[in-house]
PDB file of C-alpha atoms in Angstrom:
ATOM      1  CA  GLY A   1     -16.989  73.333  -5.949  1.00  0.00           C
ATOM      2  CA  ALA A   2     -19.996  71.044  -5.731  1.00  0.00           C
ATOM      3  CA  GLY A   3     -20.322  68.926  -2.644  1.00  0.00           C
ATOM      4  CA  VAL A   4     -21.848  65.498  -2.230  1.00  0.00           C
ATOM      5  CA  SER A   5     -25.416  65.369  -3.475  1.00  0.00           C
ATOM      6  CA  GLN A   6     -28.096  62.815  -2.736  1.00  0.00           C
ATOM      7  CA  SER A   7     -31.480  62.169  -4.252  1.00  0.00           C
ATOM      8  CA  PRO A   8     -34.254  62.028  -3.468  1.00  0.00           C
ATOM      9  CA  ARG A   9     -34.072  64.126  -0.314  1.00  0.00           C
ATOM     10  CA  TYR A  10     -37.263  62.525   0.984  1.00  0.00           C
ATOM     11  CA  LYS A  11     -38.873  59.220   0.125  1.00  0.00           C
ATOM     12  CA  VAL A  12     -42.100  57.743   1.417  1.00  0.00           C
ATOM     13  CA  ALA A  13     -42.523  54.061   0.614  1.00  0.00           C
ATOM     14  CA  LYS A  14     -45.186  51.524   1.393  1.00  0.00           C
ATOM     15  CA  ARG A  15     -44.013  48.450   3.242  1.00  0.00           C
ATOM     16  CA  GLY A  16     -42.809  45.892   0.740  1.00  0.00           C
ATOM     17  CA  GLN A  17     -41.870  48.440  -1.917  1.00  0.00           C
ATOM     18  CA  ASP A  18     -38.348  48.609  -3.364  1.00  0.00           C
ATOM     19  CA  VAL A  19     -36.439  51.909  -3.177  1.00  0.00           C
ATOM     20  CA  ALA A  20     -33.254  53.233  -4.760  1.00  0.00           C
ATOM     21  CA  LEU A  21     -31.236  56.038  -3.231  1.00  0.00           C
ATOM     22  CA  ARG A  22     -28.610  57.864  -5.267  1.00  0.00           C
ATOM     23  CA  CYS A  23     -25.341  59.475  -4.229  1.00  0.00           C
ATOM     24  CA  ASP A  24     -23.155  61.761  -6.356  1.00  0.00           C
ATOM     25  CA  PRO A  25     -19.793  62.095  -4.591  1.00  0.00           C
ATOM     26  CA  ILE A  26     -17.328  64.924  -4.991  1.00  0.00           C
ATOM     27  CA  SER A  27     -15.555  64.562  -8.329  1.00  0.00           C
ATOM     28  CA  GLY A  28     -12.283  62.689  -7.963  1.00  0.00           C
ATOM     29  CA  HIS A  29     -13.058  61.207  -4.575  1.00  0.00           C
ATOM     30  CA  VAL A  30     -11.943  57.609  -4.474  1.00  0.00           C
ATOM     31  CA  SER A  31     -13.789  56.482  -1.379  1.00  0.00           C
ATOM     32  CA  LEU A  32     -17.522  56.403  -0.862  1.00  0.00           C
ATOM     33  CA  PHE A  33     -19.407  55.421   2.277  1.00  0.00           C
ATOM     34  CA  TRP A  34     -23.057  54.785   3.069  1.00  0.00           C
ATOM     35  CA  TYR A  35     -24.422  55.271   6.590  1.00  0.00           C
ATOM     36  CA  GLN A  36     -27.800  54.852   8.222  1.00  0.00           C
ATOM     37  CA  GLN A  37     -28.810  57.378  10.885  1.00  0.00           C
ATOM     38  CA  ALA A  38     -31.843  56.854  13.069  1.00  0.00           C
ATOM     39  CA  LEU A  39     -33.407  59.789  14.895  1.00  0.00           C
ATOM     40  CA  GLY A  40     -31.233  60.913  17.803  1.00  0.00           C
ATOM     41  CA  GLN A  41     -28.475  58.464  16.942  1.00  0.00           C
ATOM     42  CA  GLY A  42     -25.064  58.712  15.351  1.00  0.00           C
ATOM     43  CA  PRO A  43     -24.474  57.402  11.837  1.00  0.00           C
ATOM     44  CA  GLU A  44     -24.096  53.620  11.528  1.00  0.00           C
ATOM     45  CA  PHE A  45     -21.739  52.323   8.854  1.00  0.00           C
ATOM     46  CA  LEU A  46     -23.360  50.328   6.070  1.00  0.00           C
ATOM     47  CA  THR A  47     -20.817  49.877   3.296  1.00  0.00           C
ATOM     48  CA  TYR A  48     -17.639  51.267   1.712  1.00  0.00           C
ATOM     49  CA  PHE A  49     -16.373  51.528  -1.857  1.00  0.00           C
ATOM     50  CA  GLN A  50     -12.933  52.278  -3.155  1.00  0.00           C
ATOM     51  CA  ASN A  51     -13.527  53.286  -6.752  1.00  0.00           C
ATOM     52  CA  GLU A  52     -15.919  50.636  -8.090  1.00  0.00           C
ATOM     53  CA  ALA A  53     -14.856  47.943  -5.627  1.00  0.00           C
ATOM     54  CA  GLN A  54     -17.078  47.320  -2.620  1.00  0.00           C
ATOM     55  CA  LEU A  55     -14.432  46.586   0.001  1.00  0.00           C
ATOM     56  CA  ASP A  56     -16.624  46.371   3.069  1.00  0.00           C
ATOM     57  CA  LYS A  57     -20.317  45.614   3.296  1.00  0.00           C
ATOM     58  CA  SER A  58     -20.288  44.362   6.852  1.00  0.00           C
ATOM     59  CA  GLY A  59     -22.798  46.978   8.021  1.00  0.00           C
ATOM     60  CA  LEU A  60     -25.603  46.115   5.637  1.00  0.00           C
ATOM     61  CA  PRO A  61     -28.382  44.917   7.972  1.00  0.00           C
ATOM     62  CA  SER A  62     -29.830  42.250   5.707  1.00  0.00           C
ATOM     63  CA  ASP A  63     -29.703  40.829   2.219  1.00  0.00           C
ATOM     64  CA  ARG A  64     -32.490  43.243   1.296  1.00  0.00           C
ATOM     65  CA  PHE A  65     -29.849  45.977   1.192  1.00  0.00           C
ATOM     66  CA  PHE A  66     -27.623  46.222  -1.847  1.00  0.00           C
ATOM     67  CA  ALA A  67     -25.198  48.928  -2.960  1.00  0.00           C
ATOM     68  CA  GLU A  68     -23.283  49.469  -6.159  1.00  0.00           C
ATOM     69  CA  ARG A  69     -20.886  51.943  -7.716  1.00  0.00           C
ATOM     70  CA  PRO A  70     -20.327  50.486 -11.179  1.00  0.00           C
ATOM     71  CA  GLU A  71     -18.152  53.222 -12.688  1.00  0.00           C
ATOM     72  CA  GLY A  72     -16.440  54.387  -9.537  1.00  0.00           C
ATOM     73  CA  SER A  73     -18.395  57.622  -9.176  1.00  0.00           C
ATOM     74  CA  VAL A  74     -22.185  57.628  -8.646  1.00  0.00           C
ATOM     75  CA  SER A  75     -23.465  55.071  -6.158  1.00  0.00           C
ATOM     76  CA  THR A  76     -26.899  53.623  -5.568  1.00  0.00           C
ATOM     77  CA  LEU A  77     -28.185  52.048  -2.362  1.00  0.00           C
ATOM     78  CA  LYS A  78     -31.132  49.772  -3.029  1.00  0.00           C
ATOM     79  CA  ILE A  79     -33.477  48.440  -0.392  1.00  0.00           C
ATOM     80  CA  GLN A  80     -35.800  45.660  -1.436  1.00  0.00           C
ATOM     81  CA  ARG A  81     -39.112  44.837   0.230  1.00  0.00           C
ATOM     82  CA  THR A  82     -38.833  47.775   2.624  1.00  0.00           C
ATOM     83  CA  GLN A  83     -39.841  47.309   6.252  1.00  0.00           C
ATOM     84  CA  GLN A  84     -40.858  49.923   8.801  1.00  0.00           C
ATOM     85  CA  GLU A  85     -37.563  49.487  10.654  1.00  0.00           C
ATOM     86  CA  ASP A  86     -35.767  50.709   7.503  1.00  0.00           C
ATOM     87  CA  SER A  87     -37.114  54.211   8.188  1.00  0.00           C
ATOM     88  CA  ALA A  88     -34.081  56.417   8.783  1.00  0.00           C
ATOM     89  CA  VAL A  89     -31.847  58.992   7.130  1.00  0.00           C
ATOM     90  CA  TYR A  90     -29.389  57.437   4.695  1.00  0.00           C
ATOM     91  CA  LEU A  91     -26.177  59.434   4.447  1.00  0.00           C
ATOM     92  CA  CYS A  92     -23.542  59.195   1.767  1.00  0.00           C
ATOM     93  CA  ALA A  93     -20.002  60.462   2.280  1.00  0.00           C
ATOM     94  CA  SER A  94     -16.940  60.605   0.069  1.00  0.00           C
ATOM     95  CA  SER A  95     -13.277  61.139   0.754  1.00  0.00           C
ATOM     96  CA  LEU A  96     -10.252  61.796  -1.353  1.00  0.00           C
ATOM     97  CA  ALA A  97      -8.447  58.577  -0.464  1.00  0.00           C
ATOM     98  CA  GLY A  98      -9.025  55.391   1.473  1.00  0.00           C
ATOM     99  CA  GLY A  99      -8.380  55.334   5.200  1.00  0.00           C
ATOM    100  CA  GLY A 100     -11.507  57.010   6.478  1.00  0.00           C
ATOM    101  CA  ARG A 101      -9.999  60.425   7.041  1.00  0.00           C
ATOM    102  CA  THR A 102     -11.993  63.561   6.312  1.00  0.00           C
ATOM    103  CA  GLN A 103     -15.345  62.499   5.001  1.00  0.00           C
ATOM    104  CA  TYR A 104     -17.614  64.906   3.160  1.00  0.00           C
ATOM    105  CA  PHE A 105     -21.263  64.168   3.680  1.00  0.00           C
ATOM    106  CA  GLY A 106     -24.295  64.745   1.552  1.00  0.00           C
ATOM    107  CA  PRO A 107     -27.554  66.059   3.046  1.00  0.00           C
ATOM    108  CA  GLY A 108     -29.014  62.560   3.320  1.00  0.00           C
ATOM    109  CA  THR A 109     -32.175  60.900   2.094  1.00  0.00           C
ATOM    110  CA  ARG A 110     -34.922  60.663   4.685  1.00  0.00           C
ATOM    111  CA  LEU A 111     -36.803  57.403   4.121  1.00  0.00           C
ATOM    112  CA  LEU A 112     -40.160  56.785   5.733  1.00  0.00           C
ATOM    113  CA  VAL A 113     -41.702  53.349   5.315  1.00  0.00           C
ATOM    114  CA  LEU A 114     -45.415  53.189   6.085  1.00  0.00           C
TER     115      LEU A 114
ATOM    116  CA  SER B   1     -18.146  45.353  24.911  1.00  0.00           C
ATOM    117  CA  GLN B   2     -17.067  48.166  22.624  1.00  0.00           C
ATOM    118  CA  LYS B   3     -18.748  51.515  22.906  1.00  0.00           C
ATOM    119  CA  ILE B   4     -18.362  55.246  22.380  1.00  0.00           C
ATOM    120  CA  GLU B   5     -20.142  57.562  24.763  1.00  0.00           C
ATOM    121  CA  GLN B   6     -20.814  61.271  24.541  1.00  0.00           C
ATOM    122  CA  ASN B   7     -22.608  63.564  27.001  1.00  0.00           C
ATOM    123  CA  SER B   8     -26.124  62.201  26.775  1.00  0.00           C
ATOM    124  CA  GLU B   9     -27.806  65.363  27.974  1.00  0.00           C
ATOM    125  CA  ALA B  10     -28.008  68.534  25.947  1.00  0.00           C
ATOM    126  CA  LEU B  11     -25.545  71.218  26.907  1.00  0.00           C
ATOM    127  CA  ASN B  12     -26.850  74.769  27.410  1.00  0.00           C
ATOM    128  CA  ILE B  13     -24.342  77.557  27.848  1.00  0.00           C
ATOM    129  CA  GLN B  14     -24.252  81.318  27.730  1.00  0.00           C
ATOM    130  CA  GLU B  15     -22.758  83.142  24.765  1.00  0.00           C
ATOM    131  CA  GLY B  16     -19.079  83.907  25.294  1.00  0.00           C
ATOM    132  CA  LYS B  17     -18.449  80.942  27.586  1.00  0.00           C
ATOM    133  CA  THR B  18     -16.415  77.859  26.703  1.00  0.00           C
ATOM    134  CA  ALA B  19     -18.329  74.731  25.773  1.00  0.00           C
ATOM    135  CA  THR B  20     -16.670  71.410  26.625  1.00  0.00           C
ATOM    136  CA  LEU B  21     -17.960  68.184  25.128  1.00  0.00           C
ATOM    137  CA  THR B  22     -16.764  64.721  26.108  1.00  0.00           C
ATOM    138  CA  CYS B  23     -16.195  61.550  24.107  1.00  0.00           C
ATOM    139  CA  ASN B  24     -15.241  58.381  25.980  1.00  0.00           C
ATOM    140  CA  TYR B  25     -14.529  55.045  24.383  1.00  0.00           C
ATOM    141  CA  THR B  26     -14.179  51.484  25.634  1.00  0.00           C
ATOM    142  CA  ASN B  27     -12.319  48.538  24.077  1.00  0.00           C
ATOM    143  CA  TYR B  28     -11.118  50.389  21.004  1.00  0.00           C
ATOM    144  CA  SER B  29      -7.615  51.293  19.948  1.00  0.00           C
ATOM    145  CA  PRO B  30      -8.178  54.388  17.839  1.00  0.00           C
ATOM    146  CA  ALA B  31      -5.813  55.250  15.022  1.00  0.00           C
ATOM    147  CA  TYR B  32      -7.419  58.686  15.137  1.00  0.00           C
ATOM    148  CA  LEU B  33     -10.535  60.412  16.332  1.00  0.00           C
ATOM    149  CA  GLN B  34     -12.608  63.013  14.526  1.00  0.00           C
ATOM    150  CA  TRP B  35     -15.177  65.590  15.561  1.00  0.00           C
ATOM    151  CA  TYR B  36     -18.058  66.585  13.316  1.00  0.00           C
ATOM    152  CA  ARG B  37     -20.859  69.104  13.548  1.00  0.00           C
ATOM    153  CA  GLN B  38     -24.384  68.242  12.424  1.00  0.00           C
ATOM    154  CA  ASP B  39     -27.242  70.688  11.950  1.00  0.00           C
ATOM    155  CA  PRO B  40     -30.868  69.515  11.658  1.00  0.00           C
ATOM    156  CA  GLY B  41     -31.661  68.071   8.249  1.00  0.00           C
ATOM    157  CA  ARG B  42     -28.043  68.099   7.141  1.00  0.00           C
ATOM    158  CA  GLY B  43     -25.150  65.683   6.986  1.00  0.00           C
ATOM    159  CA  PRO B  44     -22.232  65.907   9.430  1.00  0.00           C
ATOM    160  CA  VAL B  45     -19.493  68.432   8.665  1.00  0.00           C
ATOM    161  CA  PHE B  46     -15.878  67.624   9.541  1.00  0.00           C
ATOM    162  CA  LEU B  47     -14.241  69.872  12.144  1.00  0.00           C
ATOM    163  CA  LEU B  48     -11.025  68.345  13.486  1.00  0.00           C
ATOM    164  CA  LEU B  49      -8.994  65.134  13.406  1.00  0.00           C
ATOM    165  CA  ILE B  50      -6.548  64.099  16.127  1.00  0.00           C
ATOM    166  CA  ARG B  51      -4.191  61.133  15.803  1.00  0.00           C
ATOM    167  CA  GLU B  52      -3.334  58.605  18.502  1.00  0.00           C
ATOM    168  CA  ASN B  53       0.114  60.145  19.049  1.00  0.00           C
ATOM    169  CA  GLU B  54      -1.207  63.712  19.395  1.00  0.00           C
ATOM    170  CA  LYS B  55      -2.333  65.289  22.644  1.00  0.00           C
ATOM    171  CA  GLU B  56      -3.997  68.440  21.381  1.00  0.00           C
ATOM    172  CA  LYS B  57      -5.161  70.073  18.153  1.00  0.00           C
ATOM    173  CA  ARG B  58      -6.473  73.589  17.606  1.00  0.00           C
ATOM    174  CA  LYS B  59      -8.360  75.329  14.856  1.00  0.00           C
ATOM    175  CA  GLU B  60      -9.517  78.898  15.426  1.00  0.00           C
ATOM    176  CA  ARG B  61     -11.910  78.748  18.427  1.00  0.00           C
ATOM    177  CA  LEU B  62     -11.893  74.953  18.521  1.00  0.00           C
ATOM    178  CA  LYS B  63      -9.598  72.726  20.552  1.00  0.00           C
ATOM    179  CA  VAL B  64      -9.526  68.934  20.779  1.00  0.00           C
ATOM    180  CA  THR B  65      -7.562  66.881  23.293  1.00  0.00           C
ATOM    181  CA  PHE B  66      -6.927  63.160  23.178  1.00  0.00           C
ATOM    182  CA  ASP B  67      -5.922  61.079  26.184  1.00  0.00           C
ATOM    183  CA  THR B  68      -5.382  57.433  25.230  1.00  0.00           C
ATOM    184  CA  THR B  69      -4.766  56.497  28.880  1.00  0.00           C
ATOM    185  CA  LEU B  70      -8.136  57.865  29.982  1.00  0.00           C
ATOM    186  CA  LYS B  71      -9.646  56.764  26.639  1.00  0.00           C
ATOM    187  CA  GLN B  72     -11.177  60.165  26.268  1.00  0.00           C
ATOM    188  CA  SER B  73     -11.318  63.103  23.893  1.00  0.00           C
ATOM    189  CA  LEU B  74     -12.500  66.564  24.908  1.00  0.00           C
ATOM    190  CA  PHE B  75     -13.813  69.106  22.419  1.00  0.00           C
ATOM    191  CA  HIS B  76     -13.782  72.770  23.407  1.00  0.00           C
ATOM    192  CA  ILE B  77     -15.398  75.762  21.761  1.00  0.00           C
ATOM    193  CA  THR B  78     -14.116  79.010  23.225  1.00  0.00           C
ATOM    194  CA  ALA B  79     -15.972  82.338  23.049  1.00  0.00           C
ATOM    195  CA  SER B  80     -19.074  80.422  22.031  1.00  0.00           C
ATOM    196  CA  GLN B  81     -21.696  82.022  19.794  1.00  0.00           C
ATOM    197  CA  PRO B  82     -25.358  81.190  19.157  1.00  0.00           C
ATOM    198  CA  ALA B  83     -24.280  80.025  15.664  1.00  0.00           C
ATOM    199  CA  ASP B  84     -22.314  77.233  17.356  1.00  0.00           C
ATOM    200  CA  SER B  85     -25.612  75.622  18.409  1.00  0.00           C
ATOM    201  CA  ALA B  86     -25.719  72.188  16.787  1.00  0.00           C
ATOM    202  CA  THR B  87     -25.126  68.518  17.511  1.00  0.00           C
ATOM    203  CA  TYR B  88     -21.482  67.512  17.792  1.00  0.00           C
ATOM    204  CA  LEU B  89     -20.441  63.966  16.954  1.00  0.00           C
ATOM    205  CA  CYS B  90     -17.212  62.166  17.702  1.00  0.00           C
ATOM    206  CA  ALA B  91     -16.073  59.292  15.505  1.00  0.00           C
ATOM    207  CA  LEU B  92     -13.074  57.015  15.738  1.00  0.00           C
ATOM    208  CA  ALA B  93     -11.167  54.780  13.362  1.00  0.00           C
ATOM    209  CA  ASP B  94     -10.176  51.585  15.151  1.00  0.00           C
ATOM    210  CA  ASN B  95      -6.630  50.262  14.677  1.00  0.00           C
ATOM    211  CA  ALA B  96      -7.767  46.739  15.448  1.00  0.00           C
ATOM    212  CA  GLY B  97     -10.366  46.677  12.752  1.00  0.00           C
ATOM    213  CA  ASN B  98     -10.784  48.217   9.369  1.00  0.00           C
ATOM    214  CA  ASN B  99      -9.774  51.789   9.982  1.00  0.00           C
ATOM    215  CA  ARG B 100     -11.599  53.018   6.945  1.00  0.00           C
ATOM    216  CA  LYS B 101     -14.778  52.505   8.916  1.00  0.00           C
ATOM    217  CA  LEU B 102     -15.651  55.252  11.361  1.00  0.00           C
ATOM    218  CA  ILE B 103     -17.470  54.301  14.560  1.00  0.00           C
ATOM    219  CA  TRP B 104     -19.688  57.101  15.796  1.00  0.00           C
ATOM    220  CA  GLY B 105     -20.993  58.339  19.110  1.00  0.00           C
ATOM    221  CA  LEU B 106     -24.613  59.419  19.514  1.00  0.00           C
ATOM    222  CA  GLY B 107     -23.727  63.094  19.541  1.00  0.00           C
ATOM    223  CA  THR B 108     -24.199  65.882  22.056  1.00  0.00           C
ATOM    224  CA  SER B 109     -26.637  68.702  21.426  1.00  0.00           C
ATOM    225  CA  LEU B 110     -25.209  72.139  22.238  1.00  0.00           C
ATOM    226  CA  ALA B 111     -27.330  75.248  22.651  1.00  0.00           C
ATOM    227  CA  VAL B 112     -25.596  78.607  23.042  1.00  0.00           C
ATOM    228  CA  ASN B 113     -27.932  81.199  24.457  1.00  0.00           C
ATOM    229  CA  PRO B 114     -27.543  84.902  23.550  1.00  0.00           C
TER     230      PRO B 114
END
């Protein structure tokens, strides 16, 4: 079956521009996670949804970052007024149930802010 | 402070040998620990999960051990193949916190030479 998909795969933004990153989780997966991964680092947790409810947003680095999952399936991570330090790979993962067990990752969106 | 550490240097081994990767943690009480594989330009792929009350888990050529006294997990790949070359990440779910959130190590790069 289809895995987790993310779009765009690559995004170049000018500093100050707003960007929106999309995640399509595996159908039926209740939980959805967003991570940020800098080069040579492990993923860093950003936020977690269970269905449409955002249960944990403790990892969002600033109020410029906003995530939503209005119908409990597709999710969008929005970054306003991008800064150079936002350059990273943004990974989305989904899992069948809450509890952070097996997570299925998408390929990521590589964001470069110039 | 809390941290997860993996072998910082890349591991180079000869095909057919056993690769052993280390994950040490400090000031966490893991409910479980997971190992993932990540190839360049792709998201992590789940390999194995081991719970706090388990000592060892196997899957085909893979073996994970978990020692909560030493605060360490070891990940072994036996009869290694060049196709095993990748970065391997450990991630734990902390009992003390929100165990939906995985906390990740930096990863260890493995190269298996033919």
